[in-house]
């Protein structure tokens, strides 16, 4: 079927259910998800491919595009992909997490439909089922600015996506078995850049080429499993222009710490001697340093990359200072990166404060990770569907977790669905407190938030005077250093059921995640689209009559 035909069909269905908006262009993808064998670290291993590619194909979209992705799951297990950082305004139905969607059964296909509404920037997608992310099926997702909206820098010669991440030579099934048996995952075996690691034997193919004198955009995302990575390019500086959907103040950096789940867009000018250069990603805060390399080649350049790669900074104070240097460019026009929040977020009164403390401990002899003493378990019936079909009490309870900043969380970990009830439009302050010795990264679906502070020690209300209430970045991830805290501010105005999770898949898989239920109490279409006709059903809602649709 031609793209045009399909578009017409989708437009006809708008009146009833579809979230595809007719005025805005639609881009279509058909993805075949299969197992394959590759040797990213030199030894053959099982990987997950999308249309034969590892990493998966890039999604190149423009603000307000409707994105339609028909995913054929040819694995032998249920599968879902989430679109990290896509805000899914009014649309919790296509978010690709187990709390809102039934996984795509093996041997079948499902078509995601969502709009990249009012967003720009560098994002990614990855699978959230089992430990599939340890095998692939991840890739870049970019949202270009519409032509009529100026971007605060000259158009680059080309636009490159760089997926970096630590990597295991064990299969996703082996890793899952470790976790299921109650053990933690060991250290990773290497670091990959776009699925490869240069050997430095003179035979490496370049990952990217540059023309002398031209400026290129590189979008760097850490899709790894365990480690923060420091990213740098031999002999070249990087001018930061955007982070997770916000145009930044354009500082220049020799290297960037990219924590898991984070994306940065930088400009790099090819103004050095024309030859090969290494781009380097190496693990941070780890006992032994793992390094991944890739080659950037100057067109018509002569000579190999120097084997001497620049060193990464040491310690996390450097990283904290770098975080503080990231500022929102308040004068750059853009699709509002945070349509739901106010531009003047510092002037809004906080309606609720929520404190979340991560922990790790054993339950019945098996390792679990928790938030405020609760280790999340995904029920077979997705939370969102249970709520929509009116059978919530059979599946989960709201607010079993204590989130008041004064309360001390239970020492003993309980395993159950962890779902917070947040009133729609509340302006909420979330404090992440990390009592552990390792760095944490958190991500929230359905929103971006203002990352106003990251500091060592414990949070107290007095610390609010240290918040950046003027030009903090609006983004969707936040790192919390060891024995430190972080604060974010946001308006919960997107109705739905939204996943807040550790960006380390091991911690997420073993329970360090929760859902935020932002109820569409009036069942109004103004707050939330109806469940699409094509939505998969499973668990207790399978076979149940569909609830009456939302009205105006
Ligand atoms: C997906 O790839 C597999 C393996 O190459 C192939 O057998 C299958 O026909 C493909 N399916 C689609 C829908 O393209
Ligand atoms: C991505 O989309 C933009 C805007 O439509 C276009 O100019 C650009 O050539 C595309 N890039 C790729 C790699 O397809
Ligand atoms: C499965 O793919 C076919 C096209 O190959 C499409 O017509 C159908 O709508 C898809 N099914 C779902 C549930 O997305
Ligand atoms: C912010 O954006 C404006 C408008 O595009 C641009 O002129 C300015 O250079 C940017 N400022 C910084 C500090 O990057
Ligand atoms: C915020 O709270 C202060 C103090 O309670 C109050 O005076 C002010 O009117 C409130 N502002 C808004 C916009 O509600
Ligand atoms: C969620 O919170 C709202 C507002 O406080 C309240 O009206 C509603 O009853 C709560 N829902 C549940 C299920 O607790």
Coordinates of C-alpha atoms and ligand atoms in Angstrom, one line a residue:
X1 CA 0.0 0.0 0.0
X2 CA 1.4 3.4 -0.8
X3 CA 2.1 5.9 1.9
X4 CA -0.5 8.3 0.5
X5 CA -3.2 5.7 0.6
X6 CA -2.4 4.8 4.1
X7 CA -2.5 8.4 5.2
X8 CA -6.0 8.8 3.8
X9 CA -7.2 5.8 5.7
X10 CA -5.7 7.2 8.9
X11 CA -7.3 10.6 8.3
X12 CA -10.7 9.0 7.9
X13 CA -10.4 7.3 11.3
X14 CA -9.6 10.6 13.1
X15 CA -13.2 11.3 13.9
X16 CA -13.5 8.1 15.9
X17 CA -10.4 7.1 17.8
X18 CA -7.1 7.6 16.0
X19 CA -4.5 10.0 17.4
X20 CA -3.1 10.7 14.0
X21 CA -3.7 14.4 13.2
X22 CA -4.6 15.1 9.7
X23 CA -3.1 18.5 9.3
X24 CA 0.4 17.3 10.2
X25 CA 2.5 15.1 8.0
X26 CA 2.8 11.4 8.8
X27 CA 5.9 9.3 8.5
X28 CA 5.7 5.6 8.2
X29 CA 8.1 2.8 9.2
X30 CA 7.8 -1.0 9.0
X31 CA 10.2 -2.7 11.4
X32 CA 11.1 -6.4 11.4
X33 CA 12.5 -7.3 14.8
X34 CA 14.6 -10.5 14.6
X35 CA 17.5 -12.3 16.2
X36 CA 20.8 -12.2 14.5
X37 CA 24.4 -13.0 15.2
X38 CA 27.1 -10.4 15.3
X39 CA 30.5 -10.0 17.0
X40 CA 30.6 -6.5 18.4
X41 CA 33.4 -7.5 20.8
X42 CA 35.1 -10.0 18.5
X43 CA 33.2 -13.0 19.6
X44 CA 29.9 -14.1 17.9
X45 CA 26.8 -13.5 20.0
X46 CA 23.1 -13.2 19.7
X47 CA 21.8 -9.7 19.0
X48 CA 18.4 -8.2 18.3
X49 CA 18.1 -6.5 14.9
X50 CA 15.6 -4.1 13.4
X51 CA 15.4 -4.6 9.6
X52 CA 18.7 -6.3 9.9
X53 CA 20.3 -3.3 11.6
X54 CA 22.2 -3.0 14.9
X55 CA 21.7 -0.4 16.3
X56 CA 18.2 0.0 14.8
X57 CA 17.3 2.6 12.2
X58 CA 17.1 6.2 13.0
X59 CA 13.7 7.9 13.2
X60 CA 14.1 11.3 11.5
X61 CA 11.1 13.3 12.3
X62 CA 10.0 17.0 12.5
X63 CA 8.0 18.7 15.2
X64 CA 4.3 17.7 15.1
X65 CA 4.9 14.8 12.7
X66 CA 2.7 11.8 13.2
X67 CA 4.9 8.7 13.5
X68 CA 3.5 5.3 12.5
X69 CA 5.7 2.3 13.2
X70 CA 4.5 -1.2 12.3
X71 CA 6.6 -3.5 14.5
X72 CA 6.8 -7.2 13.5
X73 CA 8.0 -9.2 16.5
X74 CA 9.9 -12.1 15.1
X75 CA 11.6 -12.9 18.4
X76 CA 10.4 -15.9 20.5
X77 CA 9.2 -13.7 23.3
X78 CA 6.8 -10.8 24.0
X79 CA 8.4 -7.5 23.0
X80 CA 7.8 -3.7 23.4
X81 CA 9.7 -0.6 22.4
X82 CA 9.5 2.7 24.3
X83 CA 10.1 6.1 22.7
X84 CA 12.4 7.7 25.3
X85 CA 11.6 11.4 25.8
X86 CA 8.6 11.6 23.4
X87 CA 6.0 13.2 25.6
X88 CA 3.0 11.4 24.2
X89 CA 0.7 14.3 25.0
X90 CA -2.8 12.9 25.9
X91 CA -1.7 9.6 24.6
X92 CA -0.6 7.0 27.2
X93 CA -1.6 4.3 24.9
X94 CA 1.5 4.1 22.7
X95 CA 4.2 4.6 25.3
X96 CA 5.6 1.1 25.0
X97 CA 6.0 0.2 28.7
X98 CA 4.4 -2.8 30.5
X99 CA 2.3 -0.6 32.8
X100 CA 0.3 0.9 29.8
X101 CA 0.5 -1.7 27.0
X102 CA 0.3 -5.4 26.5
X103 CA 3.5 -6.7 25.0
X104 CA 3.4 -7.7 21.3
X105 CA 3.2 -11.5 21.2
X106 CA 5.9 -13.3 19.3
X107 CA 5.1 -13.8 15.6
X108 CA 2.6 -10.9 15.4
X109 CA 2.8 -7.2 14.6
X110 CA 1.5 -4.1 16.2
X111 CA 1.4 -0.5 14.8
X112 CA 2.5 2.3 17.1
X113 CA 0.9 5.7 16.3
X114 CA 2.0 8.8 18.1
X115 CA 2.7 12.5 17.5
X116 CA 5.9 14.3 18.3
X117 CA 3.9 17.3 19.5
X118 CA 5.6 20.6 20.2
X119 CA 9.0 18.9 20.7
X120 CA 12.5 19.3 19.1
X121 CA 15.7 17.5 19.9
X122 CA 17.7 14.3 20.3
X123 CA 16.0 11.2 21.7
X124 CA 16.2 7.5 21.4
X125 CA 14.1 4.3 21.6
X126 CA 14.8 1.0 23.3
X127 CA 13.0 -2.1 24.4
X128 CA 11.7 -2.5 27.9
X129 CA 10.7 -6.1 27.9
X130 CA 12.9 -8.7 29.7
X131 CA 16.5 -7.7 29.3
X132 CA 16.2 -7.2 25.5
X133 CA 18.0 -3.9 25.6
X134 CA 21.2 -5.9 26.4
X135 CA 20.9 -7.3 22.9
X136 CA 19.9 -4.3 20.7
X137 CA 16.7 -3.0 19.2
X138 CA 17.7 0.5 20.2
X139 CA 18.3 3.5 18.1
X140 CA 18.2 7.3 17.7
X141 CA 15.0 9.4 17.4
X142 CA 15.5 12.9 16.3
X143 CA 12.9 15.7 16.1
X144 CA 13.9 18.5 13.7
X145 CA 12.7 22.0 14.1
X146 CA 10.1 23.1 11.6
X147 CA 11.4 25.3 8.9
X148 CA 9.6 28.4 10.1
X149 CA 11.2 28.1 13.6
X150 CA 14.8 29.4 13.7
X151 CA 17.4 27.2 15.3
X152 CA 20.1 29.1 17.3
X153 CA 23.0 27.9 15.1
X154 CA 23.8 27.6 11.4
X155 CA 22.6 24.4 9.7
X156 CA 25.3 21.8 10.0
X157 CA 26.8 20.0 7.0
X158 CA 25.4 16.7 8.3
X159 CA 23.7 15.3 11.3
X160 CA 25.0 12.1 12.9
X161 CA 23.6 9.8 15.6
X162 CA 26.1 8.3 18.0
X163 CA 24.7 5.5 20.3
X164 CA 27.2 4.7 23.0
X165 CA 26.9 2.2 25.7
X166 CA 28.7 -0.5 27.8
X167 CA 28.1 -4.0 26.5
X168 CA 28.0 -7.6 27.6
X169 CA 29.1 -10.6 25.6
X170 CA 26.5 -12.7 27.4
X171 CA 23.1 -13.0 25.8
X172 CA 20.0 -11.1 27.1
X173 CA 18.7 -14.5 28.3
X174 CA 21.8 -15.3 30.2
X175 CA 21.7 -11.9 31.9
X176 CA 18.1 -12.3 32.7
X177 CA 18.8 -15.7 34.2
X178 CA 21.4 -14.1 36.5
X179 CA 18.9 -11.5 37.7
X180 CA 16.1 -14.1 38.1
X181 CA 18.3 -16.2 40.2
X182 CA 18.9 -13.3 42.6
X183 CA 22.4 -12.3 41.5
X184 CA 23.6 -8.9 40.2
X185 CA 25.0 -8.6 36.7
X186 CA 28.8 -8.6 36.7
X187 CA 30.8 -5.9 35.0
X188 CA 30.3 -5.3 31.3
X189 CA 32.8 -6.6 28.8
X190 CA 33.3 -3.5 26.6
X191 CA 32.0 -0.2 25.3
X192 CA 30.3 0.1 21.8
X193 CA 29.9 3.1 19.6
X194 CA 27.1 2.5 17.1
X195 CA 27.4 -1.3 17.7
X196 CA 31.1 -1.4 17.1
X197 CA 34.4 -1.0 18.8
X198 CA 37.4 0.0 16.7
X199 CA 40.4 -2.4 17.1
X200 CA 43.0 0.2 16.1
X201 CA 44.7 -2.3 13.8
X202 CA 44.5 0.0 10.8
X203 CA 41.6 -1.9 9.2
X204 CA 38.8 -0.1 11.1
X205 CA 36.2 1.4 8.8
X206 CA 35.3 5.0 9.7
X207 CA 31.9 5.6 11.5
X208 CA 31.7 9.1 10.2
X209 CA 33.4 11.3 7.6
X210 CA 33.8 15.1 7.7
X211 CA 34.8 17.6 5.0
X212 CA 37.6 19.9 6.1
X213 CA 36.3 23.3 7.2
X214 CA 32.6 22.1 7.7
X215 CA 30.6 21.8 10.9
X216 CA 28.7 18.7 11.9
X217 CA 26.1 17.9 14.5
X218 CA 26.6 14.8 16.6
X219 CA 23.8 13.5 18.7
X220 CA 25.2 11.4 21.5
X221 CA 23.0 9.1 23.6
X222 CA 24.1 6.6 26.3
X223 CA 22.0 3.4 25.8
X224 CA 24.2 1.3 28.0
X225 CA 23.3 -0.9 30.9
X226 CA 25.5 -0.1 33.9
X227 CA 28.0 2.8 33.4
X228 CA 28.1 6.5 32.9
X229 CA 30.4 7.2 29.9
X230 CA 32.8 10.1 29.1
X231 CA 32.6 11.0 25.5
X232 CA 35.3 12.9 23.6
X233 CA 36.9 13.4 20.2
X234 CA 40.6 13.5 19.7
X235 CA 41.8 17.0 19.0
X236 CA 38.3 18.5 18.6
X237 CA 36.1 20.5 20.9
X238 CA 32.4 20.1 21.1
X239 CA 29.9 23.0 21.3
X240 CA 26.8 21.8 23.2
X241 CA 23.6 23.0 21.5
X242 CA 20.8 20.9 22.8
X243 CA 20.1 18.3 25.5
X244 CA 17.0 16.1 25.6
X245 CA 14.8 18.7 23.9
X246 CA 16.1 22.0 25.2
X247 CA 18.4 24.4 23.3
X248 CA 21.2 25.1 25.6
X249 CA 23.6 27.9 26.3
X250 CA 26.3 27.0 23.8
X251 CA 29.3 26.2 26.0
X252 CA 32.3 24.4 24.5
X253 CA 33.6 21.2 26.1
X254 CA 36.6 18.9 25.7
X255 CA 34.5 16.0 26.9
X256 CA 31.0 15.2 28.1
X257 CA 29.8 12.8 30.8
X258 CA 26.8 11.0 29.4
X259 CA 24.9 9.1 32.0
X260 CA 22.7 6.2 31.0
X261 CA 19.5 7.4 29.2
X262 CA 20.9 10.8 28.4
X263 CA 21.3 12.5 25.0
X264 CA 23.4 15.5 24.0
X265 CA 23.7 17.3 20.7
X266 CA 27.0 19.0 19.9
X267 CA 28.6 20.8 17.0
X268 CA 32.0 19.8 15.8
X269 CA 34.0 21.7 13.2
X270 CA 36.5 19.8 11.1
X271 CA 39.3 22.4 11.5
X272 CA 42.3 20.2 12.2
X273 CA 44.9 18.4 10.1
X274 CA 42.9 16.3 7.6
X275 CA 43.4 12.7 8.8
X276 CA 41.6 10.1 11.0
X277 CA 40.6 10.9 14.6
X278 CA 39.2 8.7 17.3
X279 CA 35.9 9.3 19.1
X280 CA 36.2 7.7 22.5
X281 CA 33.6 6.6 25.1
X282 CA 35.0 5.3 28.4
X283 CA 33.4 4.2 31.6
X284 CA 33.3 6.6 34.5
X285 CA 33.3 5.8 38.3
X286 CA 34.2 2.2 37.6
X287 CA 37.2 0.3 39.1
X288 CA 38.6 -0.8 35.8
X289 CA 38.0 1.5 32.8
X290 CA 36.5 0.1 29.7
X291 CA 37.0 2.1 26.5
X292 CA 35.2 2.1 23.1
X293 CA 36.6 3.8 20.1
X294 CA 35.3 4.8 16.6
X295 CA 37.0 6.5 13.7
X296 CA 36.0 9.9 12.2
X297 CA 37.7 10.4 8.8
X298 CA 38.4 13.7 7.0
X299 CA 37.5 13.4 3.4
X300 CA 40.7 13.1 1.4
X301 CA 42.6 13.1 4.7
X302 CA 45.9 11.3 5.1
X303 CA 47.1 9.3 8.0
X304 CA 45.7 7.1 10.7
X305 CA 44.3 8.3 14.1
X306 CA 47.0 8.7 16.8
X307 CA 46.9 5.8 19.2
X308 CA 47.1 8.3 22.1
X309 CA 43.6 9.0 23.1
X310 CA 42.7 11.9 25.4
X311 CA 42.2 10.9 29.0
X312 CA 38.8 11.1 30.8
X313 CA 38.4 13.3 33.9
X314 CA 38.6 11.5 37.3
X315 CA 36.0 11.6 40.2
X316 CA 32.5 12.8 40.2
X317 CA 32.9 16.4 41.4
X318 CA 34.0 17.2 37.8
X319 CA 30.8 15.6 36.5
X320 CA 28.6 17.6 39.0
X321 CA 30.3 20.9 37.9
X322 CA 29.6 20.0 34.3
X323 CA 25.9 19.4 35.1
X324 CA 25.8 22.8 36.7
X325 CA 27.1 24.4 33.5
X326 CA 24.2 23.2 31.4
X327 CA 21.8 26.1 31.0
X328 CA 18.7 26.6 29.0
X329 CA 19.0 29.3 26.3
X330 CA 16.0 31.4 27.3
X331 CA 16.2 33.6 24.1
X332 CA 16.2 30.7 21.6
X333 CA 12.9 30.2 20.0
X334 CA 11.7 26.7 19.6
X335 CA 8.7 24.5 19.7
X336 CA 8.1 24.9 23.5
X337 CA 10.2 22.0 24.8
X338 CA 7.9 22.0 27.9
X339 CA 4.5 22.9 26.7
X340 CA 2.8 21.8 29.9
X341 CA 5.1 23.7 32.3
X342 CA 5.5 27.4 32.6
X343 CA 8.4 29.2 31.0
X344 CA 8.7 31.0 34.4
X345 CA 8.7 27.8 36.4
X346 CA 10.5 29.4 39.3
X347 CA 7.5 31.5 40.1
X348 CA 5.0 28.7 40.5
X349 CA 4.0 27.6 44.0
X350 CA 4.8 24.0 44.7
X351 CA 1.6 22.0 45.5
X352 CA 3.3 18.8 46.5
X353 CA 6.7 17.5 47.5
X354 CA 7.6 13.8 46.9
X355 CA 10.8 12.3 48.1
X356 CA 12.1 9.1 46.5
X357 CA 14.9 7.0 48.0
X358 CA 16.5 4.2 46.1
X359 CA 17.7 1.0 47.9
X360 CA 19.0 -2.5 47.1
X361 CA 18.5 -5.5 49.3
X362 CA 17.6 -9.2 49.4
X363 CA 14.0 -10.5 49.4
X364 CA 13.9 -14.2 50.2
X365 CA 17.6 -14.4 49.4
X366 CA 17.2 -12.7 46.0
X367 CA 18.5 -9.2 45.0
X368 CA 15.8 -6.6 44.5
X369 CA 16.0 -2.9 43.9
X370 CA 13.3 -0.5 45.4
X371 CA 12.0 3.0 45.7
X372 CA 11.0 3.9 49.3
X373 CA 10.9 0.3 50.2
X374 CA 8.7 -0.9 47.3
X375 CA 10.1 -3.1 44.6
X376 CA 7.7 -2.8 41.6
X377 CA 6.2 -5.8 40.0
X378 CA 4.4 -5.6 36.6
X379 CA 1.0 -7.2 36.9
X380 CA -0.1 -9.2 33.9
X381 CA -2.9 -6.7 33.3
X382 CA -1.3 -3.3 32.4
X383 CA -2.1 -0.8 35.1
X384 CA -3.5 1.7 32.6
X385 CA -5.9 -0.9 31.1
X386 CA -7.0 -2.1 34.6
X387 CA -7.9 1.5 35.4
X388 CA -9.6 2.2 32.1
X389 CA -11.7 -0.9 32.3
X390 CA -12.7 -0.1 35.9
X391 CA -11.1 -3.2 37.5
X392 CA -8.3 -1.4 39.3
X393 CA -9.0 -3.0 42.7
X394 CA -8.3 -6.4 41.2
X395 CA -4.9 -5.4 39.9
X396 CA -3.3 -2.6 42.0
X397 CA -3.7 0.0 44.8
X398 CA -2.7 3.6 44.5
X399 CA -0.3 5.2 47.0
X400 CA 0.9 2.2 49.0
X401 CA 4.3 4.0 49.1
X402 CA 5.1 6.8 51.6
X403 CA 6.5 9.8 49.7
X404 CA 6.2 12.5 52.3
X405 CA 9.7 14.0 52.7
X406 CA 9.4 13.6 56.5
X407 CA 8.6 9.9 56.5
X408 CA 11.3 7.2 56.7
X409 CA 10.8 4.4 54.2
X410 CA 10.4 0.8 55.4
X411 CA 13.6 -1.1 55.9
X412 CA 12.1 -4.2 54.5
X413 CA 11.4 -4.3 50.8
X414 CA 7.8 -5.2 49.7
X415 CA 7.2 -6.5 46.2
X416 CA 4.0 -5.1 44.6
X417 CA 2.8 -2.7 41.8
X418 CA 4.0 0.8 42.8
X419 CA 1.6 3.4 41.6
X420 CA 1.4 7.0 42.8
X421 CA -1.8 9.1 42.4
X422 CA -0.9 12.6 41.4
X423 CA -3.7 15.2 40.8
X424 CA -3.8 16.5 37.3
X425 CA -2.2 20.0 37.0
X426 CA -0.4 19.8 40.4
X427 CA 3.0 21.5 40.3
X428 CA 5.2 18.9 42.0
X429 CA 8.7 18.9 43.4
X430 CA 10.4 15.5 43.3
X431 CA 13.5 14.9 45.4
X432 CA 15.6 11.9 44.5
X433 CA 17.9 10.9 47.4
X434 CA 20.6 8.4 46.7
X435 CA 22.1 6.8 49.9
X436 CA 24.0 4.2 47.8
X437 CA 27.6 4.3 46.7
X438 CA 26.8 4.2 43.0
X439 CA 25.4 6.8 40.6
X440 CA 21.7 6.6 39.7
X441 CA 19.9 7.9 36.6
X442 CA 16.2 8.4 36.5
X443 CA 13.8 8.9 33.6
X444 CA 10.1 9.9 33.6
X445 CA 7.9 9.1 30.6
X446 CA 5.2 11.5 29.4
X447 CA 6.9 14.7 30.5
X448 CA 10.0 16.8 30.6
X449 CA 10.9 18.4 33.9
X450 CA 13.2 21.2 35.2
X451 CA 16.3 19.7 36.7
X452 CA 16.9 22.4 39.3
X453 CA 19.5 21.0 41.6
X454 CA 21.9 18.1 42.2
X455 CA 24.0 18.3 45.4
X456 CA 25.9 16.0 47.7
X457 CA 24.4 15.0 51.1
X458 CA 20.8 14.9 52.1
X459 CA 18.0 17.1 51.0
X460 CA 16.3 19.5 53.5
X461 CA 13.7 22.2 52.7
X462 CA 16.4 24.8 53.2
X463 CA 18.2 23.5 50.2
X464 CA 15.5 25.0 48.0
X465 CA 17.4 28.3 48.1
X466 CA 20.1 26.6 46.0
X467 CA 17.7 25.7 43.2
X468 CA 18.2 27.1 39.7
X469 CA 14.8 28.7 39.3
X470 CA 15.8 30.7 36.2
X471 CA 17.4 28.6 33.4
X472 CA 17.6 25.0 34.4
X473 CA 17.3 22.6 31.4
X474 CA 13.9 21.1 30.7
X475 CA 14.7 17.4 30.1
X476 CA 13.6 13.9 30.9
X477 CA 16.5 12.3 32.8
X478 CA 18.4 13.3 35.9
X479 CA 21.5 11.7 37.5
X480 CA 22.0 11.5 41.2
X481 CA 25.6 11.1 42.4
X482 CA 26.6 8.7 45.2
X483 CA 25.3 9.9 48.6
X484 CA 23.7 12.9 47.0
X485 CA 20.2 14.2 46.0
X486 CA 18.6 15.8 43.0
X487 CA 15.5 17.9 42.7
X488 CA 13.1 18.3 39.7
X489 CA 10.0 20.5 39.2
X490 CA 7.1 19.9 36.8
X491 CA 3.4 20.3 36.2
X492 CA 1.6 17.0 36.0
X493 CA -0.8 18.0 33.3
X494 CA -0.5 15.0 30.9
X495 CA -3.2 12.6 31.9
X496 CA -2.2 8.9 31.8
X497 CA -0.1 6.3 33.6
X498 CA 3.6 7.3 33.3
X499 CA 6.7 5.2 34.1
X500 CA 9.3 6.7 36.4
X501 CA 12.3 4.3 36.3
X502 CA 15.9 3.7 36.9
X503 CA 17.7 4.0 33.6
X504 CA 19.8 1.0 34.5
X505 CA 17.9 -1.9 33.0
X506 CA 19.1 -4.3 35.7
X507 CA 17.6 -2.0 38.4
X508 CA 14.4 -1.5 36.5
X509 CA 14.0 -5.2 35.8
X510 CA 14.4 -5.9 39.5
X511 CA 11.8 -3.4 40.6
X512 CA 13.4 0.1 40.7
X513 CA 10.5 1.8 38.9
X514 CA 7.0 3.1 39.6
X515 CA 4.1 4.5 37.7
X516 CA 2.5 7.9 38.2
X517 CA -1.3 7.8 37.6
X518 CA -2.5 11.2 36.5
X519 CA -6.2 10.6 36.4
X520 CA -8.5 11.9 33.8
X521 CA -11.2 12.0 36.4
X522 CA -13.8 13.6 34.2
X523 CA -13.1 11.1 31.4
X524 CA -12.7 14.0 29.1
X525 CA -11.2 13.9 25.6
X526 CA -9.7 17.2 26.3
X527 CA -7.3 15.5 28.7
X528 CA -6.7 12.2 27.1
X529 CA -7.4 10.3 23.8
X530 CA -9.5 7.2 23.9
X531 CA -7.9 3.8 23.9
X532 CA -7.3 3.0 20.2
X533 CA -9.3 0.2 18.6
X534 CA -6.0 -1.5 17.7
X535 CA -4.7 -1.6 21.4
X536 CA -3.7 -5.0 22.4
X537 CA -5.5 -6.5 25.4
X538 CA -4.2 -9.1 27.8
X539 CA -4.6 -10.3 31.4
X540 CA -8.0 -9.7 33.1
X541 CA -9.3 -7.2 30.5
X542 CA -9.0 -9.8 27.7
X543 CA -12.6 -10.5 26.5
X544 CA -14.1 -7.7 28.6
X545 CA -16.5 -5.3 26.8
X546 CA -14.8 -2.1 26.0
X547 CA -15.7 0.8 28.3
X548 CA -17.8 3.7 26.9
X549 CA -15.4 6.1 25.2
X550 CA -14.5 9.4 26.7
X551 CA -16.7 12.3 25.8
X552 CA -15.9 16.0 25.3
Ligands
LIG1 C1 11.6 -10.6 8.9 O1 12.9 -11.1 8.8 C2 12.8 -12.5 8.8 C3 14.2 -13.0 8.8 O2 15.0 -12.4 7.8 C4 12.0 -13.0 7.6 O3 12.0 -14.4 7.6 C5 10.7 -12.4 7.6 O4 9.9 -12.8 6.4 C6 10.7 -10.9 7.8 N1 9.3 -10.4 8.0 C7 8.9 -9.3 7.4 C8 7.5 -8.9 7.8 O5 9.5 -8.7 6.7
LIG2 C1 15.9 14.3 8.1 O1 14.8 15.1 7.9 C2 15.1 16.4 7.5 C3 13.9 17.3 7.4 O2 12.9 16.7 6.7 C4 15.8 16.4 6.1 O3 16.2 17.7 5.7 C5 17.1 15.5 6.2 O4 17.7 15.3 5.0 C6 16.7 14.1 6.8 N1 17.9 13.4 7.1 C7 18.1 12.1 6.8 C8 19.3 11.5 7.2 O5 17.2 11.5 6.3
LIG3 C1 0.1 -5.8 10.7 O1 0.7 -5.5 9.5 C2 -0.2 -5.3 8.4 C3 0.5 -4.9 7.2 O2 1.5 -5.8 6.9 C4 -1.2 -4.2 8.7 O3 -2.2 -4.2 7.7 C5 -1.9 -4.5 10.0 O4 -2.7 -3.4 10.4 C6 -0.8 -4.7 11.1 N1 -1.5 -5.1 12.4 C7 -1.4 -4.4 13.5 C8 -2.2 -4.9 14.7 O5 -0.8 -3.3 13.5
LIG4 C1 20.7 31.6 22.4 O1 19.9 31.7 21.3 C2 20.0 33.0 20.6 C3 18.8 33.1 19.6 O2 18.9 32.2 18.6 C4 21.3 33.1 20.0 O3 21.4 34.3 19.3 C5 22.3 33.1 21.2 O4 23.6 33.0 20.6 C6 22.2 31.9 22.1 N1 22.9 32.1 23.3 C7 23.8 31.3 23.7 C8 24.5 31.8 25.0 O5 24.1 30.2 23.3
LIG5 C1 2.1 31.5 46.2 O1 2.2 31.4 47.6 C2 2.3 32.6 48.3 C3 2.6 32.4 49.8 O2 1.7 31.4 50.3 C4 1.1 33.5 48.0 O3 1.2 34.7 48.6 C5 1.0 33.7 46.5 O4 -0.2 34.3 46.2 C6 1.0 32.3 45.8 N1 1.1 32.6 44.4 C7 0.3 32.0 43.5 C8 0.5 32.3 42.1 O5 -0.6 31.2 43.8
LIG6 C1 -6.4 10.5 43.4 O1 -6.3 11.8 43.9 C2 -7.4 12.6 43.6 C3 -7.1 14.0 44.1 O2 -6.5 14.1 45.3 C4 -8.6 12.0 44.3 O3 -9.8 12.8 44.0 C5 -8.8 10.6 43.9 O4 -9.9 10.0 44.6 C6 -7.6 9.8 44.1 N1 -7.8 8.5 43.4 C7 -7.6 7.4 44.1 C8 -8.0 6.2 43.3 O5 -7.1 7.3 45.2

